[in-house]
Coordinates of C-alpha atoms in Angstrom, one line a residue:
X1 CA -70.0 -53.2 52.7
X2 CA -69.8 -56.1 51.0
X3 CA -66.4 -57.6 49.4
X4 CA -65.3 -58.7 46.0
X5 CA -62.8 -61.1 45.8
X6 CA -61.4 -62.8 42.5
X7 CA -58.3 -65.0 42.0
X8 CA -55.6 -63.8 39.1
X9 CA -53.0 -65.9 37.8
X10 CA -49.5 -64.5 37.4
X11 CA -47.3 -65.4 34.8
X12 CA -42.8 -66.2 35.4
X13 CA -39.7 -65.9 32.9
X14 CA -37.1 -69.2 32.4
X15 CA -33.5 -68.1 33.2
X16 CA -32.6 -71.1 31.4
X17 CA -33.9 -70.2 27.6
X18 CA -35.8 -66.7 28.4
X19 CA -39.1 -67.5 27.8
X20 CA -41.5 -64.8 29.2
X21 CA -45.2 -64.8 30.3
X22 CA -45.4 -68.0 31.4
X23 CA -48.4 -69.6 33.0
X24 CA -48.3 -69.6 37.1
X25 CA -49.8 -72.9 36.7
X26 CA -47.3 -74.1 34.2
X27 CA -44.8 -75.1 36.9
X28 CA -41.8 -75.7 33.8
X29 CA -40.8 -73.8 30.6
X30 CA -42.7 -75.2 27.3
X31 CA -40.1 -73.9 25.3
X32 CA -36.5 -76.1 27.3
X33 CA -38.7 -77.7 29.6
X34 CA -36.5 -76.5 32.6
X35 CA -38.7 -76.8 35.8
X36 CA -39.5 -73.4 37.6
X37 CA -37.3 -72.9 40.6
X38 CA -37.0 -70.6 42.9
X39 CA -33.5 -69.0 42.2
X40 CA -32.8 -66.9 39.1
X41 CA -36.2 -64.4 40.1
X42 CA -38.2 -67.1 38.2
X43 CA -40.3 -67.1 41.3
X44 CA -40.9 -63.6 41.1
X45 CA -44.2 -63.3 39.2
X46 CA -45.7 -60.6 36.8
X47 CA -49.4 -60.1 37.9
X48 CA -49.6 -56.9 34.8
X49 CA -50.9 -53.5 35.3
X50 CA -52.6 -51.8 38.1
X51 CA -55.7 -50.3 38.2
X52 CA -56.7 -47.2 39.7
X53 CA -58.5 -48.1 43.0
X54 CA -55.3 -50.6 43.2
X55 CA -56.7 -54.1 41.6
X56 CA -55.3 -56.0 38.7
X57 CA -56.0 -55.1 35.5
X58 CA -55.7 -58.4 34.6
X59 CA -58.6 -61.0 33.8
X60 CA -59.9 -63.3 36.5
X61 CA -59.4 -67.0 37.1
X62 CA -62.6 -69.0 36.0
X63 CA -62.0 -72.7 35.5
X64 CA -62.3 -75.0 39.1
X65 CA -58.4 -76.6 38.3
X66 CA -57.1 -72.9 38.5
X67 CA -58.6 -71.8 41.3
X68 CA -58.0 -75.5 43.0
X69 CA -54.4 -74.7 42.2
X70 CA -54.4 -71.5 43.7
X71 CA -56.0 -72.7 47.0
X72 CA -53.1 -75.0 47.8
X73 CA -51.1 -72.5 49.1
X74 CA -47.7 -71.8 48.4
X75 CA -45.4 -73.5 46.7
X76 CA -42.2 -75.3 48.3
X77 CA -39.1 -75.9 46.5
X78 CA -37.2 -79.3 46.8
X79 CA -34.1 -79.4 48.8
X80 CA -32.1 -81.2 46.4
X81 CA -32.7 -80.5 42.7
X82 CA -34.5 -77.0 43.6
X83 CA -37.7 -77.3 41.1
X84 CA -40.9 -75.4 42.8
X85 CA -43.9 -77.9 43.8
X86 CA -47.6 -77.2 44.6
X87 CA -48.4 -76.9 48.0
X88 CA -50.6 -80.1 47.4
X89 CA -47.7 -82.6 46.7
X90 CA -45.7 -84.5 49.5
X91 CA -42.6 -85.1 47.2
X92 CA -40.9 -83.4 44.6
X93 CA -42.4 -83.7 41.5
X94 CA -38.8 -84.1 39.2
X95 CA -36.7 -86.0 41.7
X96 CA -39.6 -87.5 43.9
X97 CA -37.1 -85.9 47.6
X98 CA -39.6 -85.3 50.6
X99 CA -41.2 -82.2 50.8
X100 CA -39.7 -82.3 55.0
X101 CA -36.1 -81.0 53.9
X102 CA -37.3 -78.5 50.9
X103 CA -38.1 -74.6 51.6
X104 CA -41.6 -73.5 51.9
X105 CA -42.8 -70.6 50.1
X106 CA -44.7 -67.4 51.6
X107 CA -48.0 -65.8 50.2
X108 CA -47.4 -61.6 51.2
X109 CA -49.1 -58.3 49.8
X110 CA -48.5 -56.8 46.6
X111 CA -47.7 -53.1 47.2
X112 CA -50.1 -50.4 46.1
X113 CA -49.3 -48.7 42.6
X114 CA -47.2 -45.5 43.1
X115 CA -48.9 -42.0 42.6
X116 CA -49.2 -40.9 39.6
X117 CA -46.3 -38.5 38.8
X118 CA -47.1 -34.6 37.1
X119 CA -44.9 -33.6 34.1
X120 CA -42.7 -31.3 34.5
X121 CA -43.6 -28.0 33.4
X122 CA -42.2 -26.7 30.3
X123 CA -38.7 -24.8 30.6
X124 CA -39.4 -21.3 29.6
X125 CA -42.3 -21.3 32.1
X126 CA -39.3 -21.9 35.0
X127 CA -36.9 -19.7 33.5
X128 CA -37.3 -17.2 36.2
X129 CA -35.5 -18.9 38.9
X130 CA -32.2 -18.8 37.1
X131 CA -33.0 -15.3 36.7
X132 CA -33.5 -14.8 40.3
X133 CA -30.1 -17.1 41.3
X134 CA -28.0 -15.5 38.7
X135 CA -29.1 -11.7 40.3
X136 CA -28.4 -13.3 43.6
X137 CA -24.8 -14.8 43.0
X138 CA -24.3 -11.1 41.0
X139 CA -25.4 -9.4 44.0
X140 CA -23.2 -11.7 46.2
X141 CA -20.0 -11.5 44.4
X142 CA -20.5 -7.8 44.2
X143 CA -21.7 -7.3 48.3
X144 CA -18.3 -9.4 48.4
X145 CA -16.0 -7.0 45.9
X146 CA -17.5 -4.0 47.7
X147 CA -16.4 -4.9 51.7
X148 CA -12.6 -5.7 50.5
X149 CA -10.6 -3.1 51.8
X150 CA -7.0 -1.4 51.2
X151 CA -5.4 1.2 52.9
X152 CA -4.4 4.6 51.7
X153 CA -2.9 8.0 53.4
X154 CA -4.6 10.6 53.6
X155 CA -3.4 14.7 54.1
X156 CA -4.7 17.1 56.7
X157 CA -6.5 19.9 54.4
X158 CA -8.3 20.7 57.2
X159 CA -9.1 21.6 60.6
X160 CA -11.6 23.8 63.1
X161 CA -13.1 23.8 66.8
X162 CA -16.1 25.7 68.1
X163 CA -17.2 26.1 71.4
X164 CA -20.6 27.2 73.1
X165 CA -21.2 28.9 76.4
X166 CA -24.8 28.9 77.1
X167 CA -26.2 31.2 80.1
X168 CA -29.5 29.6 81.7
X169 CA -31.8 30.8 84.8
X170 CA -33.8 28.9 86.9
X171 CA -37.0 30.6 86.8
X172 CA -40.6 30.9 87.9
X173 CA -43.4 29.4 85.5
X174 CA -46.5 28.1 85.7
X175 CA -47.4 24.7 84.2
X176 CA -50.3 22.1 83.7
X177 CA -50.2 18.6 84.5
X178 CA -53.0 15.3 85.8
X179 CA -54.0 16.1 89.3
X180 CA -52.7 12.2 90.5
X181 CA -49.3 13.1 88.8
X182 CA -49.1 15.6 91.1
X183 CA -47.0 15.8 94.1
X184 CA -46.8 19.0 96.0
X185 CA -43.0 20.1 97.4
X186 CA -40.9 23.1 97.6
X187 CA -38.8 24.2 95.1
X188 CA -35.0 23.9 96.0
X189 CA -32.7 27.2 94.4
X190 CA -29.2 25.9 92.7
X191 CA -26.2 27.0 94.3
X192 CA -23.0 27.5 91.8
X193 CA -25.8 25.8 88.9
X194 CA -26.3 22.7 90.5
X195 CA -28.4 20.6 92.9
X196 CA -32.1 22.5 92.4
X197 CA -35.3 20.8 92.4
X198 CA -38.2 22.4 90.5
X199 CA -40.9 21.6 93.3
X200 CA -44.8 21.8 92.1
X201 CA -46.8 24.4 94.7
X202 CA -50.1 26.5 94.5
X203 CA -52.1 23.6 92.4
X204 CA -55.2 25.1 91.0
X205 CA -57.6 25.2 88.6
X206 CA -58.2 21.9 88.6
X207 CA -60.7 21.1 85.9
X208 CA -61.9 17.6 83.9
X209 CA -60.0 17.3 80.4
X210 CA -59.8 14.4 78.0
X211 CA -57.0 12.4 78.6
X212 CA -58.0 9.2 76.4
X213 CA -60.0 6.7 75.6
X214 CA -61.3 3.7 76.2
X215 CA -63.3 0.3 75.2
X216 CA -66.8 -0.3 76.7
X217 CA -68.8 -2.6 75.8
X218 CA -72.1 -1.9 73.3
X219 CA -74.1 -5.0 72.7
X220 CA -73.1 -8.3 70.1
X221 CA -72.6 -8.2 66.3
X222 CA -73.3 -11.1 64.2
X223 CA -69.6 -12.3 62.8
X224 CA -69.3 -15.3 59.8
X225 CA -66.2 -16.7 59.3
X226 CA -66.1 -18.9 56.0
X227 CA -64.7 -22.6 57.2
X228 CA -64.1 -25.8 55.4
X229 CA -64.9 -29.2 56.4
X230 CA -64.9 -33.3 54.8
X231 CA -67.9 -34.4 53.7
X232 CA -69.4 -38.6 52.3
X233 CA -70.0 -37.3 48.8
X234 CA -70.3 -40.7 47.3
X235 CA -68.3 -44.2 47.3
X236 CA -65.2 -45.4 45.8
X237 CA -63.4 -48.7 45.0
X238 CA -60.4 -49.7 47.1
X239 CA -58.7 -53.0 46.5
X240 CA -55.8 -55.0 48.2
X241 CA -53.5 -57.9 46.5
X242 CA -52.1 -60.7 48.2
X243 CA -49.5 -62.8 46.5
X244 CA -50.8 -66.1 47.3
X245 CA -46.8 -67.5 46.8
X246 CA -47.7 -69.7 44.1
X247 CA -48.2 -67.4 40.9
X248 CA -51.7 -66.9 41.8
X249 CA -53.0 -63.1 44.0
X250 CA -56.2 -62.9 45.4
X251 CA -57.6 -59.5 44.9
X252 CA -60.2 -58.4 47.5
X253 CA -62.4 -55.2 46.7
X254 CA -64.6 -53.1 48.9
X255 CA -66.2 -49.9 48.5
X256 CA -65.4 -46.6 50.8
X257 CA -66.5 -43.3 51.4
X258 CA -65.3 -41.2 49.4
X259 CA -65.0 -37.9 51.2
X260 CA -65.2 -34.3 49.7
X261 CA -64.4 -30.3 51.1
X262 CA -67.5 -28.1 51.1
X263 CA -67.7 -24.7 52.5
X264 CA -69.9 -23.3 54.6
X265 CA -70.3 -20.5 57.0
X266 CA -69.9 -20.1 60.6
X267 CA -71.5 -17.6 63.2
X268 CA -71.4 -16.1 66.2
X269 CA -72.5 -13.2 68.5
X270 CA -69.2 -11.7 69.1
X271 CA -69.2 -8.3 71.8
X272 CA -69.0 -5.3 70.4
X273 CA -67.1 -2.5 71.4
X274 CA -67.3 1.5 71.5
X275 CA -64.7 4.3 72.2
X276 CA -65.6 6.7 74.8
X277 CA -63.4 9.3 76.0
X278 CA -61.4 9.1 79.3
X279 CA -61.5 12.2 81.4
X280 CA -59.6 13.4 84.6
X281 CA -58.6 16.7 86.3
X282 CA -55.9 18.7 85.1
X283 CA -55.1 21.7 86.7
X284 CA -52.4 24.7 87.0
X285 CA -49.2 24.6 89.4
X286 CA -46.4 26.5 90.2
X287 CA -42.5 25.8 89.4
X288 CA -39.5 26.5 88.3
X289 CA -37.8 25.7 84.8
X290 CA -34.0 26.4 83.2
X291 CA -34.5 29.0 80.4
X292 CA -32.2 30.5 78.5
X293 CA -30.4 34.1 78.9
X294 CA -28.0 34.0 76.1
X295 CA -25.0 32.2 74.0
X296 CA -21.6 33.3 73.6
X297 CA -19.2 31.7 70.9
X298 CA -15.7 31.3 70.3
X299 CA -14.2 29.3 67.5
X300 CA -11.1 28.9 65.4
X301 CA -8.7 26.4 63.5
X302 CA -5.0 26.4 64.0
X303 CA -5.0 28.2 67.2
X304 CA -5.3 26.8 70.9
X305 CA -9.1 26.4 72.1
X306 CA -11.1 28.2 74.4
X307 CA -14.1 29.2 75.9
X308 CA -16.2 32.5 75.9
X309 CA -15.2 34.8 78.7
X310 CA -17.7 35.2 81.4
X311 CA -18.1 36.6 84.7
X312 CA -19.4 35.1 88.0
X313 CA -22.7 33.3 88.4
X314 CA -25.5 35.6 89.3
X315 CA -28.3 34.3 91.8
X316 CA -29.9 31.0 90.2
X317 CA -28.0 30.5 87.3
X318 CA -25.8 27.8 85.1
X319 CA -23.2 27.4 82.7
X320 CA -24.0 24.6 79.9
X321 CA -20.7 23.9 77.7
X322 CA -20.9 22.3 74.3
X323 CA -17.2 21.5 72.3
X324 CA -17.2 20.5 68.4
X325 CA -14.2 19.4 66.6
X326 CA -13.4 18.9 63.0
X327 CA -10.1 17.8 61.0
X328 CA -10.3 17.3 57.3
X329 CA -8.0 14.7 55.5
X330 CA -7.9 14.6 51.6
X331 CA -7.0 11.0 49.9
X332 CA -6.7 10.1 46.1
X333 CA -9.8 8.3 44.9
X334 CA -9.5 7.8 40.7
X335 CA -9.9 11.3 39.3
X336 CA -10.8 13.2 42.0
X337 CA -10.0 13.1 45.5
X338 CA -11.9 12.4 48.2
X339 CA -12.4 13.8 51.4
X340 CA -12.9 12.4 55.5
X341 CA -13.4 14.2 58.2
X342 CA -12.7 13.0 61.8
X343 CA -14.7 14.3 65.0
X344 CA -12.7 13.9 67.8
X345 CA -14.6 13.8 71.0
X346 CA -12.0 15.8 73.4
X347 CA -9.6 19.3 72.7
X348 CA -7.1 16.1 73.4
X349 CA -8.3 13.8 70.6
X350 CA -8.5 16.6 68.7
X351 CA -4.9 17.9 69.7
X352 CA -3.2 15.0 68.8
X353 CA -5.5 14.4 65.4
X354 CA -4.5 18.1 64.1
X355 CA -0.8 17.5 64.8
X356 CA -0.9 14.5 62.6
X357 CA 0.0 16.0 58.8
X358 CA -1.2 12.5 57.1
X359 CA -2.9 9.7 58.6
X360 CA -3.8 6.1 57.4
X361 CA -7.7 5.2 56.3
X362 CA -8.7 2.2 55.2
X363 CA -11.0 2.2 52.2
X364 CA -13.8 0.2 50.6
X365 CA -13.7 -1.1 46.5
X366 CA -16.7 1.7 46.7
X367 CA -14.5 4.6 48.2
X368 CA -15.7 5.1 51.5
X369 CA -13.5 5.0 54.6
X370 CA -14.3 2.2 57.4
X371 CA -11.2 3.1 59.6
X372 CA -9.1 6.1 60.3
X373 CA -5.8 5.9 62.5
X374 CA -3.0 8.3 63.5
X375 CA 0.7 7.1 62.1

């Protein structure tokens, strides 16, 4: 499209007598009559507000010496007495030096205006934040009161053992399992209640059962999914400033597209899918299985431990052995005492844990115990 372009004249400040909003084209002050130069910012022109599509609010340039002026091109600044010149003139217009040894001036781009910045949003509407950092550093400083720990000493109150004799027998069953899961072998006896295999023999019965399910396919269903996409909706005014480096900016506007989001709906034929059941055979076999015969139980607290009297294996049998050990300690925890009880693992552990008349825990702020060790 077509562009606009206009010429604006910027305006400069004296140093010498701060005078502001002096003419570009007035190259010295009318108030002290101090000739523009290019040190002290005076140089540095005010072209006024911005506009929204990034132009000058100011006024255009209308009469032919203006805009001759500003087609000279920058100014240049004399080497000896520093005053600024039009690009036009071959000698300094205050001291009359050649313009060969002065400084030539350079035209560039204004920046664009900055965004626009929101106001802040009103305090009480924010105030939940400090709530949710003041729980936090709460929480923290309490999480870190809570893991400090001390150390106390604590008395045996306490102690126990129990231990479990349980008789099983390797017998005959019948069982059901999937056909290719399967594997026919003998079944191996134990000898003293070890090294038996169960074995699988005299499969029968075999007969189709469900044994899941799967996903066929069953045609397409229409499916719409809701998308978003940029759109022309319309035209727009963008503009560009170039300092021109002699208090004048040419300002050159086109219009763009101006683009907008519109929904709208995509579809497809996506495959459809149905559950059907899975079947395979499952059938009957023959094997052999630990079951129990019975439980004997001896248990105590001061006294030595020990396990249930029994006789000889009988044919396929076994022994299983289970141990449980207990020792109580009581420490002082404000009011009331607490209590901690210790597990050991082994009649050893448990031994040398029982001997022990007070050991040493270490304790939370909140009470609880996080380490026990003998003395």
């Amino acid at each position: 499209m077509a562009e606009r372009v206009r010429i604006i004249e910027g305006t400069w400040r004296c140093t010498s007598c701060e005078t502001k909003d002096i003419p570009a084209s007035k190259l010295s002050c009318p108030s002290c009559n101090n000739p523009r130069e290019e040190s002290g910012k005076e140089s540095e022109f005010d072209f006024g507000a911005r506009t929204a599509s990034g132009g000058l609010a100011r006024g255009s340039v209308a009469d032919e010496k203006g805009l001759e002026r500003a087609a000279q091109g920058p100014d240049w600044y004399c080497a000896y007495c520093g005053s600024a010149n039009p690009g036009g003139l071959e000698a300094c217009r205050s001291c009359h030096a050649k313009r060969a040894e002065g400084k030539q001036g350079q035209a560039s781009e204004l920046p664009p205006p900055a965004a626009p910045v929101a106001p802040p949003a009103a305090v009480k509407r924010r105030r939940w934040p400090y709530v949710v950092l003041g729980l936090l550093g709460t929480c923290g400083g309490f999480g870190v009161w809570a893991t400090r720990t001390h150390e106390l000493r604590a008395r045996r109150v306490e102690s126990s053992w129990e231990r479990t004799s349980r008789l099983e027998q390797f017998t005959a069953t019948t069982k059901q399992g999937w056909r290719d899961q399967l594997t026919e072998a003998a079944p191996v006896m134990p000898v003293d209640g070890a090294g038996e295999r169960a074995g699988v023999t005299n499969v029968r019965a075999c007969a189709n059962a469900q044994r899941g399910t799967r996903q066929v396919p069953d045609g397409t269903q229409r499916v719409c999914h809701t998308r978003t996409k940029q759109e022309v909706c319309g035209h727009e005014e963008k503009c560009s400033v170039q300092q021109l480096g002699n208090g004048y900016a040419k300002e050159t506007c086109r219009d763009v597209p101006r683009y907008c989001s519109k929904s709208y709906e995509e579809c497809r034929d996506e495959p459809r899918y149905r559950t059907e059941p899975v079947y395979a055979l499952r059938c009957s076999y023959d094997t052999f299985e630990w079951r129990p015969l019975d439980t004997l139980k001896t248990q105590g607290a001061d006294d030595a431990p020990s396990w249930p009297a029994r006789g000889a294996l009988d044919g396929p049998q076994r022994e299983v052995r289970e141990e449980r050990y207990r020792v109580v300690y009581e420490y002082p925890d404000g009011k009331s005492p607490k209590r901690w009880t210790k597990e050991p693992a082994s009649e050893a552990e448990f031994v040398q844990w029982r001997a022990a008349h007070e050991v040493v825990l270490t304790v939370n702020n909140l009470g609880s115990v996080t380490q026990g060790a003998l003395p």
